Structure formats: C-alpha cells, structure tokens
Amino acid sequence: MKIVIANESYFKYSQIICDTIEESAKVRGTGIAKRTTEYIEKRLKNGNAILALDGDKFAGFCYIEVWGHEKFVANSGLIVHPDYRGQGLAKQIKKAVFELSRKKFPDAKIFGITTGLAVMKMNYELGYKPVTFSELTDDPEFWKGCQTCKNFDILTRTETKMCLCTGMLYDPHAKKKVEEHKLNTKAFTRLKSIKENLFLKKKEK
C-alpha cells in the first residue's frame, strides 16, 4: 500500500473518489458533502491531498482546505474504498494528511467537522480537541461546502452555530498536557443522539 501526496498525474482517480464519497454518504445516512471531479482535481493539482493506492488501484483519500489567509486549514473528505475498510488504512491516511498540513502550514490551526466516532478518535489521538463551531473558521465559503449535505438545513437554522457534526481543532500553539486521555466515546454518542432528537424532530414538524 502506497500513501502518496497527490499531483496532476492522479487526476484519473477523481471520479472514483467522488463516487466513493457519495456511496459512503448513502450508507451512513449522515452528512458527507458531495464533491465534483473539478473540486477534487483542484486539490490534487495544488498538492493538498493524500492518496492511498494498492498498486494502481484506488484505496483511500483525504484533502486539505486553506481558510482565513492560512490561519486555518481543514482536513476533509477522509474516505476509504469499501474493499480496504477495517484494515487501519483511514488512520494512516489521517496521519499523513495531518503531517502534510503541519509541514505546509506550520502556524495554522487544523480543524474538521464530523459525525463519525472513528474520525473523532483519530483526531483526538493526533491532538485535536472538541470545540464549538464559533472557534472554527468564520469564512462563509467553508460552510457553503456543506450545502450538498442532507443536514445543511440544520446548519442554516442555527446560523452555523451547531449541526449534527462535532467540531474538532488542533492548535499548534496551545500548551500540550503531559497526561494522555482517551476519548469518551459514550459521551459523544449521547451528544450525537441528543442532537438528532433535537434537530431531526424539529425538521419533521
């Protein structure tokens, strides 16, 4: 398995990346924003993406977005092809895109929003902390990227203050605590359930 920094020579994978993101959203039934091939190719071209390849076969992907004049970067679109799930590949990709972000944008705060406990756990192990949306970028273009998510109406109803996703942030300048803590997955599962009951019930009314 190769974990590579993408460039224009990997454009041939743009369609399968889009298809895999869309199919994953259907299976999860939760918010993964759709992406076009043009959108993906822009990230491949500027070297802000990580690809996992099994020989020439697509296995996984994640990309970097830059916001607020490089004050913030987001690691987004983490996806693993169904044929390669359950092998720890997502964690390898996540670590690679995090390291690429730190190398290219050493002073930027790295953030992401997700509904997946597995992604939250990976983020937490890399040093991310759960935060409110107000601590993330206020760039409206970032939130426009959520428009194709099925839960976008929740985000607009709360004026981008809250959604089913949890915001997580890595601040390179924050003081690191010596002790290690495990992510309280039960607490986040309960929080997600509360959000779903609150927002989805309102939607049904």
mmCIF file of C-alpha atoms in Angstrom:
data_model
loop_
_atom_site.group_PDB
_atom_site.id
_atom_site.type_symbol
_atom_site.label_atom_id
_atom_site.label_comp_id
_atom_site.label_asym_id
_atom_site.label_seq_id
_atom_site.Cartn_x
_atom_site.Cartn_y
_atom_site.Cartn_z
ATOM 1 C CA MET A 1 0.000 0.000 0.000
ATOM 2 C CA LYS A 2 1.380 3.410 -1.013
ATOM 3 C CA ILE A 3 0.412 6.631 0.779
ATOM 4 C CA VAL A 4 1.309 9.486 -1.589
ATOM 5 C CA ILE A 5 0.999 13.257 -1.827
ATOM 6 C CA ALA A 6 -1.178 13.874 -4.865
ATOM 7 C CA ASN A 7 -0.455 15.891 -8.003
ATOM 8 C CA GLU A 8 -1.872 16.281 -11.524
ATOM 9 C CA SER A 9 -0.766 12.787 -12.531
ATOM 10 C CA TYR A 10 -3.504 11.365 -10.266
ATOM 11 C CA PHE A 11 -6.448 13.069 -11.996
ATOM 12 C CA LYS A 12 -7.593 9.664 -13.263
ATOM 13 C CA TYR A 13 -8.770 8.865 -9.719
ATOM 14 C CA SER A 14 -11.012 11.933 -9.350
ATOM 15 C CA GLN A 15 -14.220 10.194 -10.464
ATOM 16 C CA ILE A 16 -13.809 7.156 -8.213
ATOM 17 C CA ILE A 17 -13.048 9.487 -5.291
ATOM 18 C CA CYS A 18 -16.324 11.344 -5.909
ATOM 19 C CA ASP A 19 -18.257 8.097 -6.306
ATOM 20 C CA THR A 20 -16.799 6.622 -3.109
ATOM 21 C CA ILE A 21 -17.667 9.763 -1.118
ATOM 22 C CA GLU A 22 -21.241 9.699 -2.436
ATOM 23 C CA GLU A 23 -21.745 5.993 -1.762
ATOM 24 C CA SER A 24 -20.364 6.340 1.756
ATOM 25 C CA ALA A 25 -22.841 9.143 2.461
ATOM 26 C CA LYS A 26 -25.711 6.899 1.369
ATOM 27 C CA VAL A 27 -24.552 4.028 3.585
ATOM 28 C CA ARG A 28 -24.026 6.244 6.634
ATOM 29 C CA GLY A 29 -27.232 8.168 6.148
ATOM 30 C CA THR A 30 -25.485 11.192 7.648
ATOM 31 C CA GLY A 31 -23.668 14.245 6.463
ATOM 32 C CA ILE A 32 -20.918 13.821 3.916
ATOM 33 C CA ALA A 33 -20.916 16.670 1.416
ATOM 34 C CA LYS A 34 -20.769 15.648 -2.248
ATOM 35 C CA ARG A 35 -17.800 16.768 -4.307
ATOM 36 C CA THR A 36 -17.354 17.252 -8.070
ATOM 37 C CA THR A 37 -14.410 15.934 -10.084
ATOM 38 C CA GLU A 38 -13.348 19.551 -10.720
ATOM 39 C CA TYR A 39 -13.309 20.212 -6.977
ATOM 40 C CA ILE A 40 -11.213 17.099 -6.298
ATOM 41 C CA GLU A 41 -8.797 17.796 -9.157
ATOM 42 C CA LYS A 42 -8.068 21.267 -7.820
ATOM 43 C CA ARG A 43 -6.922 19.677 -4.526
ATOM 44 C CA LEU A 44 -4.842 17.091 -6.381
ATOM 45 C CA LYS A 45 -3.204 19.754 -8.550
ATOM 46 C CA ASN A 46 -2.064 22.001 -5.686
ATOM 47 C CA GLY A 47 -0.567 19.108 -3.703
ATOM 48 C CA ASN A 48 -3.105 19.424 -0.908
ATOM 49 C CA ALA A 49 -4.316 15.844 -0.918
ATOM 50 C CA ILE A 50 -3.251 12.387 0.178
ATOM 51 C CA LEU A 51 -3.993 9.250 -1.824
ATOM 52 C CA ALA A 52 -3.720 5.620 -0.744
ATOM 53 C CA LEU A 53 -3.048 3.235 -3.636
ATOM 54 C CA ASP A 54 -2.837 -0.534 -3.806
ATOM 55 C CA GLY A 55 -0.643 -0.733 -6.864
ATOM 56 C CA ASP A 56 -2.713 1.327 -9.307
ATOM 57 C CA LYS A 57 -5.997 0.676 -7.517
ATOM 58 C CA PHE A 58 -7.630 3.469 -5.516
ATOM 59 C CA ALA A 59 -7.856 2.700 -1.800
ATOM 60 C CA GLY A 60 -8.358 5.981 0.065
ATOM 61 C CA PHE A 61 -8.223 9.762 0.061
ATOM 62 C CA CYS A 62 -8.198 12.937 2.166
ATOM 63 C CA TYR A 63 -7.522 16.579 1.309
ATOM 64 C CA ILE A 64 -6.523 19.921 2.821
ATOM 65 C CA GLU A 65 -8.503 23.150 2.533
ATOM 66 C CA VAL A 66 -6.984 26.537 3.461
ATOM 67 C CA TRP A 67 -9.082 29.247 5.134
ATOM 68 C CA GLY A 68 -8.685 32.701 6.670
ATOM 69 C CA HIS A 69 -5.417 33.599 4.925
ATOM 70 C CA GLU A 70 -3.751 30.377 6.130
ATOM 71 C CA LYS A 71 -4.821 30.883 9.749
ATOM 72 C CA PHE A 72 -6.934 27.740 9.486
ATOM 73 C CA VAL A 73 -6.695 24.548 7.480
ATOM 74 C CA ALA A 74 -9.226 21.740 7.353
ATOM 75 C CA ASN A 75 -8.539 18.062 6.748
ATOM 76 C CA SER A 76 -11.645 16.958 4.896
ATOM 77 C CA GLY A 77 -13.122 14.238 2.732
ATOM 78 C CA LEU A 78 -11.468 11.303 4.508
ATOM 79 C CA ILE A 79 -12.640 8.217 2.649
ATOM 80 C CA VAL A 80 -11.578 4.590 2.288
ATOM 81 C CA HIS A 81 -12.808 2.382 -0.538
ATOM 82 C CA PRO A 82 -15.092 -0.442 0.727
ATOM 83 C CA ASP A 83 -12.567 -3.074 -0.390
ATOM 84 C CA TYR A 84 -9.985 -1.702 2.078
ATOM 85 C CA ARG A 85 -12.037 -0.874 5.149
ATOM 86 C CA GLY A 86 -11.326 -2.440 8.515
ATOM 87 C CA GLN A 87 -7.561 -2.551 7.916
ATOM 88 C CA GLY A 88 -6.493 0.633 9.688
ATOM 89 C CA LEU A 89 -5.993 2.496 6.413
ATOM 90 C CA ALA A 90 -8.091 5.505 7.445
ATOM 91 C CA LYS A 91 -5.772 6.096 10.379
ATOM 92 C CA GLN A 92 -2.710 6.007 8.091
ATOM 93 C CA ILE A 93 -4.305 8.492 5.672
ATOM 94 C CA LYS A 94 -5.420 10.752 8.503
ATOM 95 C CA LYS A 95 -1.914 10.826 9.977
ATOM 96 C CA ALA A 96 -0.370 11.531 6.556
ATOM 97 C CA VAL A 97 -2.693 14.455 5.760
ATOM 98 C CA PHE A 98 -2.175 15.845 9.271
ATOM 99 C CA GLU A 99 1.618 15.722 8.826
ATOM 100 C CA LEU A 100 1.311 17.339 5.382
ATOM 101 C CA SER A 101 -0.817 20.113 6.898
ATOM 102 C CA ARG A 102 1.732 20.725 9.656
ATOM 103 C CA LYS A 103 4.579 20.834 7.117
ATOM 104 C CA LYS A 104 2.888 23.179 4.615
ATOM 105 C CA PHE A 105 1.067 25.374 7.140
ATOM 106 C CA PRO A 106 3.013 25.129 10.439
ATOM 107 C CA ASP A 107 1.261 28.045 12.139
ATOM 108 C CA ALA A 108 -2.287 27.200 11.073
ATOM 109 C CA LYS A 109 -4.955 25.757 13.310
ATOM 110 C CA ILE A 110 -6.159 22.451 11.849
ATOM 111 C CA PHE A 111 -9.830 21.629 12.145
ATOM 112 C CA GLY A 112 -12.550 19.336 10.929
ATOM 113 C CA ILE A 113 -16.211 18.580 11.451
ATOM 114 C CA THR A 114 -17.512 15.024 11.540
ATOM 115 C CA THR A 115 -20.351 12.807 12.694
ATOM 116 C CA GLY A 116 -18.132 9.704 12.845
ATOM 117 C CA LEU A 117 -16.825 8.469 16.186
ATOM 118 C CA ALA A 118 -13.916 6.714 14.460
ATOM 119 C CA VAL A 119 -12.751 10.002 12.924
ATOM 120 C CA MET A 120 -13.199 11.791 16.261
ATOM 121 C CA LYS A 121 -10.986 9.180 17.908
ATOM 122 C CA MET A 122 -8.286 9.565 15.238
ATOM 123 C CA ASN A 123 -8.396 13.341 15.582
ATOM 124 C CA TYR A 124 -8.181 13.132 19.360
ATOM 125 C CA GLU A 125 -5.107 10.896 19.170
ATOM 126 C CA LEU A 126 -3.419 13.487 16.919
ATOM 127 C CA GLY A 127 -4.035 16.241 19.464
ATOM 128 C CA TYR A 128 -7.348 17.719 18.324
ATOM 129 C CA LYS A 129 -9.861 18.898 20.926
ATOM 130 C CA PRO A 130 -13.651 19.151 20.596
ATOM 131 C CA VAL A 131 -14.718 22.791 20.170
ATOM 132 C CA THR A 132 -17.775 24.868 19.347
ATOM 133 C CA PHE A 133 -18.275 25.946 15.744
ATOM 134 C CA SER A 134 -17.508 29.549 16.799
ATOM 135 C CA GLU A 135 -13.862 28.509 17.330
ATOM 136 C CA LEU A 136 -13.540 27.313 13.746
ATOM 137 C CA THR A 137 -13.080 29.480 10.672
ATOM 138 C CA ASP A 138 -15.758 32.125 10.107
ATOM 139 C CA ASP A 139 -15.139 32.026 6.345
ATOM 140 C CA PRO A 140 -18.603 31.630 4.743
ATOM 141 C CA GLU A 141 -17.058 29.699 1.847
ATOM 142 C CA PHE A 142 -16.216 26.829 4.212
ATOM 143 C CA TRP A 143 -19.817 26.495 5.325
ATOM 144 C CA LYS A 144 -21.025 26.715 1.720
ATOM 145 C CA GLY A 145 -19.176 23.439 1.223
ATOM 146 C CA CYS A 146 -21.818 21.821 3.443
ATOM 147 C CA GLN A 147 -24.668 22.714 1.063
ATOM 148 C CA THR A 148 -24.828 19.249 -0.502
ATOM 149 C CA CYS A 149 -25.050 17.588 2.929
ATOM 150 C CA LYS A 150 -28.521 16.299 3.798
ATOM 151 C CA ASN A 151 -28.326 18.105 7.157
ATOM 152 C CA PHE A 152 -27.489 21.540 5.729
ATOM 153 C CA ASP A 153 -30.870 22.916 6.773
ATOM 154 C CA ILE A 154 -29.909 22.310 10.423
ATOM 155 C CA LEU A 155 -26.728 24.344 9.942
ATOM 156 C CA THR A 156 -28.666 27.234 8.403
ATOM 157 C CA ARG A 157 -31.378 27.117 11.094
ATOM 158 C CA THR A 158 -28.721 27.514 13.782
ATOM 159 C CA GLU A 159 -26.816 30.194 11.819
ATOM 160 C CA THR A 160 -23.753 27.866 11.572
ATOM 161 C CA LYS A 161 -23.559 27.584 15.355
ATOM 162 C CA MET A 162 -24.448 23.889 15.559
ATOM 163 C CA CYS A 163 -25.233 20.788 13.499
ATOM 164 C CA LEU A 164 -25.083 17.013 13.850
ATOM 165 C CA CYS A 165 -21.342 17.238 13.233
ATOM 166 C CA THR A 166 -18.852 17.840 16.036
ATOM 167 C CA GLY A 167 -16.126 20.433 15.507
ATOM 168 C CA MET A 168 -12.554 19.458 16.409
ATOM 169 C CA LEU A 169 -9.477 21.684 16.436
ATOM 170 C CA TYR A 170 -5.698 21.261 16.642
ATOM 171 C CA ASP A 171 -3.925 24.419 17.784
ATOM 172 C CA PRO A 172 -0.129 24.185 17.216
ATOM 173 C CA HIS A 173 0.449 26.968 19.744
ATOM 174 C CA ALA A 174 -1.660 25.547 22.548
ATOM 175 C CA LYS A 175 0.145 24.175 25.572
ATOM 176 C CA LYS A 176 0.245 20.385 25.479
ATOM 177 C CA LYS A 177 -0.720 18.480 28.594
ATOM 178 C CA VAL A 178 1.653 15.732 29.641
ATOM 179 C CA GLU A 179 -1.052 13.273 30.595
ATOM 180 C CA GLU A 180 -2.989 11.357 27.945
ATOM 181 C CA HIS A 181 -6.726 10.889 27.952
ATOM 182 C CA LYS A 182 -8.914 8.562 25.997
ATOM 183 C CA LEU A 183 -11.800 9.967 24.016
ATOM 184 C CA ASN A 184 -15.058 9.448 25.869
ATOM 185 C CA THR A 185 -16.955 7.803 23.028
ATOM 186 C CA LYS A 186 -20.036 7.217 25.193
ATOM 187 C CA ALA A 187 -20.333 10.948 25.815
ATOM 188 C CA PHE A 188 -20.083 11.753 22.111
ATOM 189 C CA THR A 189 -22.575 9.035 21.198
ATOM 190 C CA ARG A 190 -25.004 10.535 23.689
ATOM 191 C CA LEU A 191 -24.345 14.057 22.379
ATOM 192 C CA LYS A 192 -24.988 12.924 18.812
ATOM 193 C CA SER A 193 -28.229 11.231 19.893
ATOM 194 C CA ILE A 194 -29.384 14.394 21.662
ATOM 195 C CA LYS A 195 -28.629 16.492 18.569
ATOM 196 C CA GLU A 196 -30.506 14.082 16.313
ATOM 197 C CA ASN A 197 -33.545 14.076 18.586
ATOM 198 C CA LEU A 198 -33.477 17.859 18.846
ATOM 199 C CA PHE A 199 -32.863 18.835 15.231
ATOM 200 C CA LEU A 200 -34.427 15.991 13.277
ATOM 201 C CA LYS A 201 -37.667 16.161 15.255
ATOM 202 C CA LYS A 202 -37.864 19.886 14.530
ATOM 203 C CA LYS A 203 -37.348 19.132 10.854
ATOM 204 C CA GLU A 204 -40.228 16.639 10.825
ATOM 205 C CA LYS A 205 -42.694 19.127 12.325
#
